[in-house]
Amino acid sequence: MKKGTVIALLAAVILLAFIPLFLLKDAEFGGSDDAGSAVVEEVDSQYEAWASPILETILGGELPGEVESMLFCVQTGIGVGIVAFFMGRFVERKKQGKGE
Amino acid sequence: MNRRKKLSTAGGFALVLSLAIAGNASAMHIMEGYLPGGFCVAWGVLCLPFLGAGLRAMRNALKENRRVLPLLAMAGAFIFVISSLKIPSVTGSCSHMTGTGLGALLFGPGAVSVLGVIVLLFQALLLAHGGLTTLGANTFSMAVAGPFAAYGIYRLCQKGGVNRRLSVFLAAAFGDLFTYCVTALQLALAHHTDVSFGGAFLKFLAVFAPTQIPLAVIEGILTVLILAALETYAKPELRAAGFIKED
């Protein structure tokens, strides 16, 4: 893939991800699953959620926001680590002229 | 490819990854306790054959050629990264992508079912995101329906002679979008006492689909980029996985 194409595609990704943030200044940007739960109430008003997340049951309350973001970062980190490790090996291998 | 191009591809890759770490908010999947027991069991049972076939497909792919192991790990890791990022969308709420398209194209939809369950379990246990009771339903939408749609679209595009990059983009983007359509369907099937089933489906779809469209485009682009990087640096592995033909 040409260098220009890669840069253009990356720019498109960044714009797509961040434009809504600047365009909709009043929006809360809550999760769409919370919005989903609100619709459940709307179309099935009798329904009561009959289980709560296991971690919240153990903790006896909601997972603190900071800890939640830490755990999400752990998830991202595990993924990035694996992808970057193998990608690094592939790139290095090619540089040394082995494996095409 | 000359040295500068190589560097820029690698740099672009690093940028995608670092950008990826920026997201934060709350996100998707059917929440714990939001499906009646019968539905939880039914979706779970429906997933089992796919998981069985997926495990077999993975074992066979590895037995055939150990060389594909790094790719398999990367496909799983890609789902980890992509599905941990909650991205603001045009509707004013956040959602995240699925990342299942890459694995589906490389190893077939079955193998992704297994990778997807690992991610969903991680999120249900540690992140109070999704849930154990809704694991079956979420597995079906994210790890079965989405990957199958992606795989099917890719195959169709290839048969129709569509350029490979465009095929990858369409497959990943529509696979992502399809996951959320299935989620809407699952919720509507379980919850439509106050309105008609069709009305409920449209309501759920209206919550998920518009939010997901820009994200699906992002997922399509990222999948194209990572495959382009792999095509440059990991040709032997892609060949071993059968993604590109011998030449």
Short mmCIF file of C-alpha atoms in Angstrom, two decimals, chain B:
data_model
loop_
_atom_site.label_atom_id
_atom_site.label_comp_id
_atom_site.label_asym_id
_atom_site.label_seq_id
_atom_site.Cartn_x
_atom_site.Cartn_y
_atom_site.Cartn_z
CA MET B 1 8.69 -1.46 -1.39
CA ASN B 2 11.53 0.88 -0.48
CA ARG B 3 12.82 1.65 2.97
CA ARG B 4 10.83 4.83 3.49
CA LYS B 5 7.59 3.15 2.53
CA LYS B 6 8.34 0.34 4.92
CA LEU B 7 9.02 2.78 7.72
CA SER B 8 5.84 4.69 7.03
CA THR B 9 3.74 1.53 7.05
CA ALA B 10 5.26 0.52 10.37
CA GLY B 11 4.86 4.04 11.73
CA GLY B 12 1.25 4.15 10.60
CA PHE B 13 0.68 0.89 12.35
CA ALA B 14 2.12 2.23 15.60
CA LEU B 15 -0.08 5.31 15.26
CA VAL B 16 -3.21 3.21 14.89
CA LEU B 17 -2.31 1.34 18.03
CA SER B 18 -1.50 4.42 20.09
CA LEU B 19 -4.64 6.12 18.84
CA ALA B 20 -6.50 3.05 19.90
CA ILE B 21 -5.61 3.59 23.54
CA ALA B 22 -7.37 6.97 23.66
CA GLY B 23 -11.00 5.81 23.88
CA ASN B 24 -13.05 5.80 27.08
CA ALA B 25 -16.71 5.70 28.19
CA SER B 26 -19.29 2.96 28.58
CA ALA B 27 -20.25 0.52 25.85
CA MET B 28 -22.15 -2.32 24.20
CA HIS B 29 -23.43 -5.90 24.29
CA ILE B 30 -26.60 -7.03 26.01
CA MET B 31 -26.19 -6.34 29.70
CA GLU B 32 -26.28 -8.87 32.49
CA GLY B 33 -29.82 -9.94 33.36
CA TYR B 34 -31.42 -8.21 30.38
CA LEU B 35 -32.60 -11.37 28.68
CA PRO B 36 -35.10 -13.82 30.20
CA GLY B 37 -33.58 -17.15 31.25
CA GLY B 38 -35.01 -19.14 28.33
CA PHE B 39 -33.44 -16.83 25.80
CA CYS B 40 -30.08 -16.98 27.58
CA VAL B 41 -30.05 -20.76 27.36
CA ALA B 42 -31.35 -20.89 23.78
CA TRP B 43 -28.71 -18.52 22.41
CA GLY B 44 -26.03 -20.32 24.36
CA VAL B 45 -27.02 -23.70 22.94
CA LEU B 46 -27.20 -22.23 19.45
CA CYS B 47 -23.56 -21.12 19.79
CA LEU B 48 -22.20 -24.51 20.86
CA PRO B 49 -21.96 -26.14 17.41
CA PHE B 50 -20.16 -23.05 16.08
CA LEU B 51 -17.70 -23.14 18.96
CA GLY B 52 -17.09 -26.86 18.43
CA ALA B 53 -16.51 -26.36 14.73
CA GLY B 54 -14.30 -23.36 15.53
CA LEU B 55 -12.07 -25.35 17.88
CA ARG B 56 -11.71 -28.06 15.24
CA ALA B 57 -10.94 -25.52 12.52
CA MET B 58 -8.30 -23.91 14.72
CA ARG B 59 -6.69 -27.23 15.57
CA ASN B 60 -6.63 -28.27 11.93
CA ALA B 61 -5.15 -24.98 10.78
CA LEU B 62 -2.38 -25.32 13.38
CA LYS B 63 -1.76 -28.99 12.63
CA GLU B 64 -1.48 -28.24 8.95
CA ASN B 65 1.04 -25.52 9.46
CA ARG B 66 2.36 -24.24 12.79
CA ARG B 67 3.40 -21.15 10.97
CA VAL B 68 -0.06 -19.62 11.22
CA LEU B 69 0.13 -19.42 15.04
CA PRO B 70 1.36 -15.80 15.14
CA LEU B 71 -1.47 -14.79 12.80
CA LEU B 72 -4.01 -16.55 14.99
CA ALA B 73 -2.64 -14.76 18.05
CA MET B 74 -2.73 -11.46 16.22
CA ALA B 75 -6.32 -11.99 15.08
CA GLY B 76 -7.34 -12.64 18.70
CA ALA B 77 -5.31 -9.69 19.95
CA PHE B 78 -6.88 -7.46 17.29
CA ILE B 79 -10.32 -8.29 18.73
CA PHE B 80 -8.98 -7.49 22.22
CA VAL B 81 -7.72 -4.09 21.13
CA ILE B 82 -10.60 -3.10 18.89
CA SER B 83 -13.37 -4.16 21.24
CA SER B 84 -11.86 -2.31 24.20
CA LEU B 85 -12.15 1.06 22.50
CA LYS B 86 -15.33 2.94 23.00
CA ILE B 87 -15.60 5.58 20.39
CA PRO B 88 -17.93 8.59 20.32
CA SER B 89 -20.34 8.50 17.42
CA VAL B 90 -22.56 10.93 15.54
CA THR B 91 -25.61 10.02 17.62
CA GLY B 92 -24.07 11.33 20.82
CA SER B 93 -23.48 7.95 22.38
CA CYS B 94 -20.46 5.69 22.39
CA SER B 95 -20.06 2.20 21.09
CA HIS B 96 -17.19 -0.06 20.22
CA MET B 97 -16.17 -2.12 17.25
CA THR B 98 -15.93 -5.87 17.19
CA GLY B 99 -12.66 -6.58 15.40
CA THR B 100 -13.88 -10.00 14.33
CA GLY B 101 -13.59 -9.39 10.58
CA LEU B 102 -9.82 -9.89 10.43
CA GLY B 103 -9.90 -13.33 12.03
CA ALA B 104 -12.89 -14.38 9.93
CA LEU B 105 -11.07 -13.53 6.71
CA LEU B 106 -7.84 -15.25 7.79
CA PHE B 107 -9.14 -18.37 9.49
CA GLY B 108 -12.83 -18.61 8.68
CA PRO B 109 -15.75 -17.57 10.86
CA GLY B 110 -15.63 -20.63 13.13
CA ALA B 111 -12.21 -19.90 14.57
CA VAL B 112 -13.30 -16.37 15.41
CA SER B 113 -16.16 -17.70 17.50
CA VAL B 114 -13.60 -19.15 19.89
CA LEU B 115 -11.51 -15.97 19.94
CA GLY B 116 -14.65 -13.89 20.47
CA VAL B 117 -15.79 -15.91 23.47
CA ILE B 118 -12.45 -15.29 25.18
CA VAL B 119 -12.90 -11.55 24.80
CA LEU B 120 -16.54 -11.62 25.88
CA LEU B 121 -15.66 -13.66 28.99
CA PHE B 122 -12.91 -11.21 29.87
CA GLN B 123 -15.32 -8.30 29.61
CA ALA B 124 -18.18 -10.04 31.41
CA LEU B 125 -16.02 -11.17 34.34
CA LEU B 126 -13.73 -8.20 34.85
CA LEU B 127 -15.47 -5.24 33.30
CA ALA B 128 -19.13 -5.73 34.19
CA HIS B 129 -19.62 -5.29 30.48
CA GLY B 130 -21.99 -7.69 28.78
CA GLY B 131 -22.68 -10.54 31.17
CA LEU B 132 -22.47 -14.22 32.00
CA THR B 133 -26.22 -14.78 31.61
CA THR B 134 -26.18 -12.98 28.25
CA LEU B 135 -22.89 -14.54 27.16
CA GLY B 136 -24.66 -16.89 24.76
CA ALA B 137 -26.58 -14.12 23.05
CA ASN B 138 -23.56 -11.84 22.86
CA THR B 139 -21.42 -14.68 21.54
CA PHE B 140 -23.97 -15.34 18.85
CA SER B 141 -24.10 -11.73 17.68
CA MET B 142 -20.44 -10.82 17.97
CA ALA B 143 -18.60 -14.10 17.50
CA VAL B 144 -20.93 -16.02 15.19
CA ALA B 145 -23.26 -13.75 13.17
CA GLY B 146 -20.76 -10.93 12.56
CA PRO B 147 -17.85 -13.13 11.45
CA PHE B 148 -20.10 -15.23 9.21
CA ALA B 149 -21.46 -12.09 7.57
CA ALA B 150 -17.93 -10.77 7.08
CA TYR B 151 -16.73 -14.05 5.62
CA GLY B 152 -19.75 -14.35 3.34
CA ILE B 153 -19.41 -10.80 2.05
CA TYR B 154 -15.70 -11.30 1.39
CA ARG B 155 -16.35 -14.50 -0.55
CA LEU B 156 -19.11 -12.85 -2.57
CA CYS B 157 -16.91 -9.86 -3.39
CA GLN B 158 -14.07 -12.13 -4.44
CA LYS B 159 -16.38 -14.09 -6.71
CA GLY B 160 -17.71 -10.86 -8.15
CA GLY B 161 -14.17 -9.77 -8.97
CA VAL B 162 -14.14 -6.87 -6.50
CA ASN B 163 -10.69 -5.52 -5.69
CA ARG B 164 -9.28 -7.28 -2.62
CA ARG B 165 -8.82 -4.23 -0.41
CA LEU B 166 -12.36 -3.08 -1.08
CA SER B 167 -13.63 -6.59 -0.34
CA VAL B 168 -11.80 -6.58 3.00
CA PHE B 169 -13.22 -3.17 3.84
CA LEU B 170 -16.80 -4.15 2.98
CA ALA B 171 -16.54 -7.46 4.81
CA ALA B 172 -15.17 -5.97 8.04
CA ALA B 173 -17.51 -2.97 8.03
CA PHE B 174 -20.70 -4.88 7.29
CA GLY B 175 -19.73 -7.72 9.62
CA ASP B 176 -19.43 -5.15 12.40
CA LEU B 177 -22.75 -3.52 11.54
CA PHE B 178 -24.46 -6.88 11.25
CA THR B 179 -23.40 -7.80 14.79
CA TYR B 180 -25.36 -4.86 16.12
CA CYS B 181 -28.39 -5.60 13.94
CA VAL B 182 -28.44 -9.09 15.44
CA THR B 183 -28.19 -7.59 18.93
CA ALA B 184 -31.24 -5.46 18.15
CA LEU B 185 -33.06 -8.54 16.90
CA GLN B 186 -32.16 -10.51 20.02
CA LEU B 187 -33.42 -7.75 22.29
CA ALA B 188 -36.61 -7.29 20.28
CA LEU B 189 -37.34 -11.04 20.34
CA ALA B 190 -37.17 -11.01 24.13
CA HIS B 191 -38.78 -7.64 24.77
CA HIS B 192 -41.90 -6.65 22.90
CA THR B 193 -44.77 -6.91 25.38
CA ASP B 194 -45.81 -3.26 25.08
CA VAL B 195 -45.34 -2.85 21.33
CA SER B 196 -45.31 -5.14 18.31
CA PHE B 197 -42.20 -7.19 17.60
CA GLY B 198 -41.47 -5.14 14.48
CA GLY B 199 -41.85 -1.90 16.39
CA ALA B 200 -39.50 -3.09 19.11
CA PHE B 201 -36.96 -4.26 16.54
CA LEU B 202 -36.98 -0.87 14.82
CA LYS B 203 -36.58 0.89 18.15
CA PHE B 204 -33.59 -1.21 19.16
CA LEU B 205 -32.14 -0.89 15.69
CA ALA B 206 -32.52 2.88 15.88
CA VAL B 207 -30.42 2.87 19.05
CA PHE B 208 -27.62 0.67 17.76
CA ALA B 209 -27.33 1.01 13.99
CA PRO B 210 -26.81 4.78 13.47
CA THR B 211 -24.24 4.85 16.29
CA GLN B 212 -22.45 1.93 14.73
CA ILE B 213 -22.22 3.12 11.13
CA PRO B 214 -19.17 5.43 11.49
CA LEU B 215 -17.54 2.82 13.73
CA ALA B 216 -18.10 0.16 11.13
CA VAL B 217 -16.31 2.36 8.62
CA ILE B 218 -13.40 2.76 11.05
CA GLU B 219 -13.25 -0.98 11.60
CA GLY B 220 -13.22 -1.54 7.85
CA ILE B 221 -10.31 0.86 7.39
CA LEU B 222 -8.29 -0.57 10.29
CA THR B 223 -8.77 -4.10 9.00
CA VAL B 224 -7.59 -3.04 5.54
CA LEU B 225 -4.52 -1.37 7.09
CA ILE B 226 -3.49 -4.31 9.25
CA LEU B 227 -3.95 -6.72 6.36
CA ALA B 228 -1.87 -4.43 4.14
CA ALA B 229 0.86 -4.48 6.79
CA LEU B 230 0.66 -8.27 6.99
CA GLU B 231 0.79 -8.57 3.21
CA THR B 232 4.01 -6.59 3.27
CA TYR B 233 5.72 -8.34 6.15
CA ALA B 234 4.08 -11.70 6.69
CA LYS B 235 3.47 -13.14 3.22
CA PRO B 236 4.61 -16.67 4.15
CA GLU B 237 2.16 -16.78 7.05
CA LEU B 238 -0.71 -15.43 4.96
CA ARG B 239 0.06 -18.08 2.38
CA ALA B 240 0.13 -20.78 5.04
CA ALA B 241 -3.28 -19.60 6.25
CA GLY B 242 -4.55 -19.78 2.68
CA PHE B 243 -5.42 -16.08 2.58
CA ILE B 244 -3.21 -15.38 -0.41
CA LYS B 245 -2.57 -17.96 -3.09
CA GLU B 246 0.82 -19.40 -3.95
CA ASP B 247 2.53 -17.52 -6.70
#
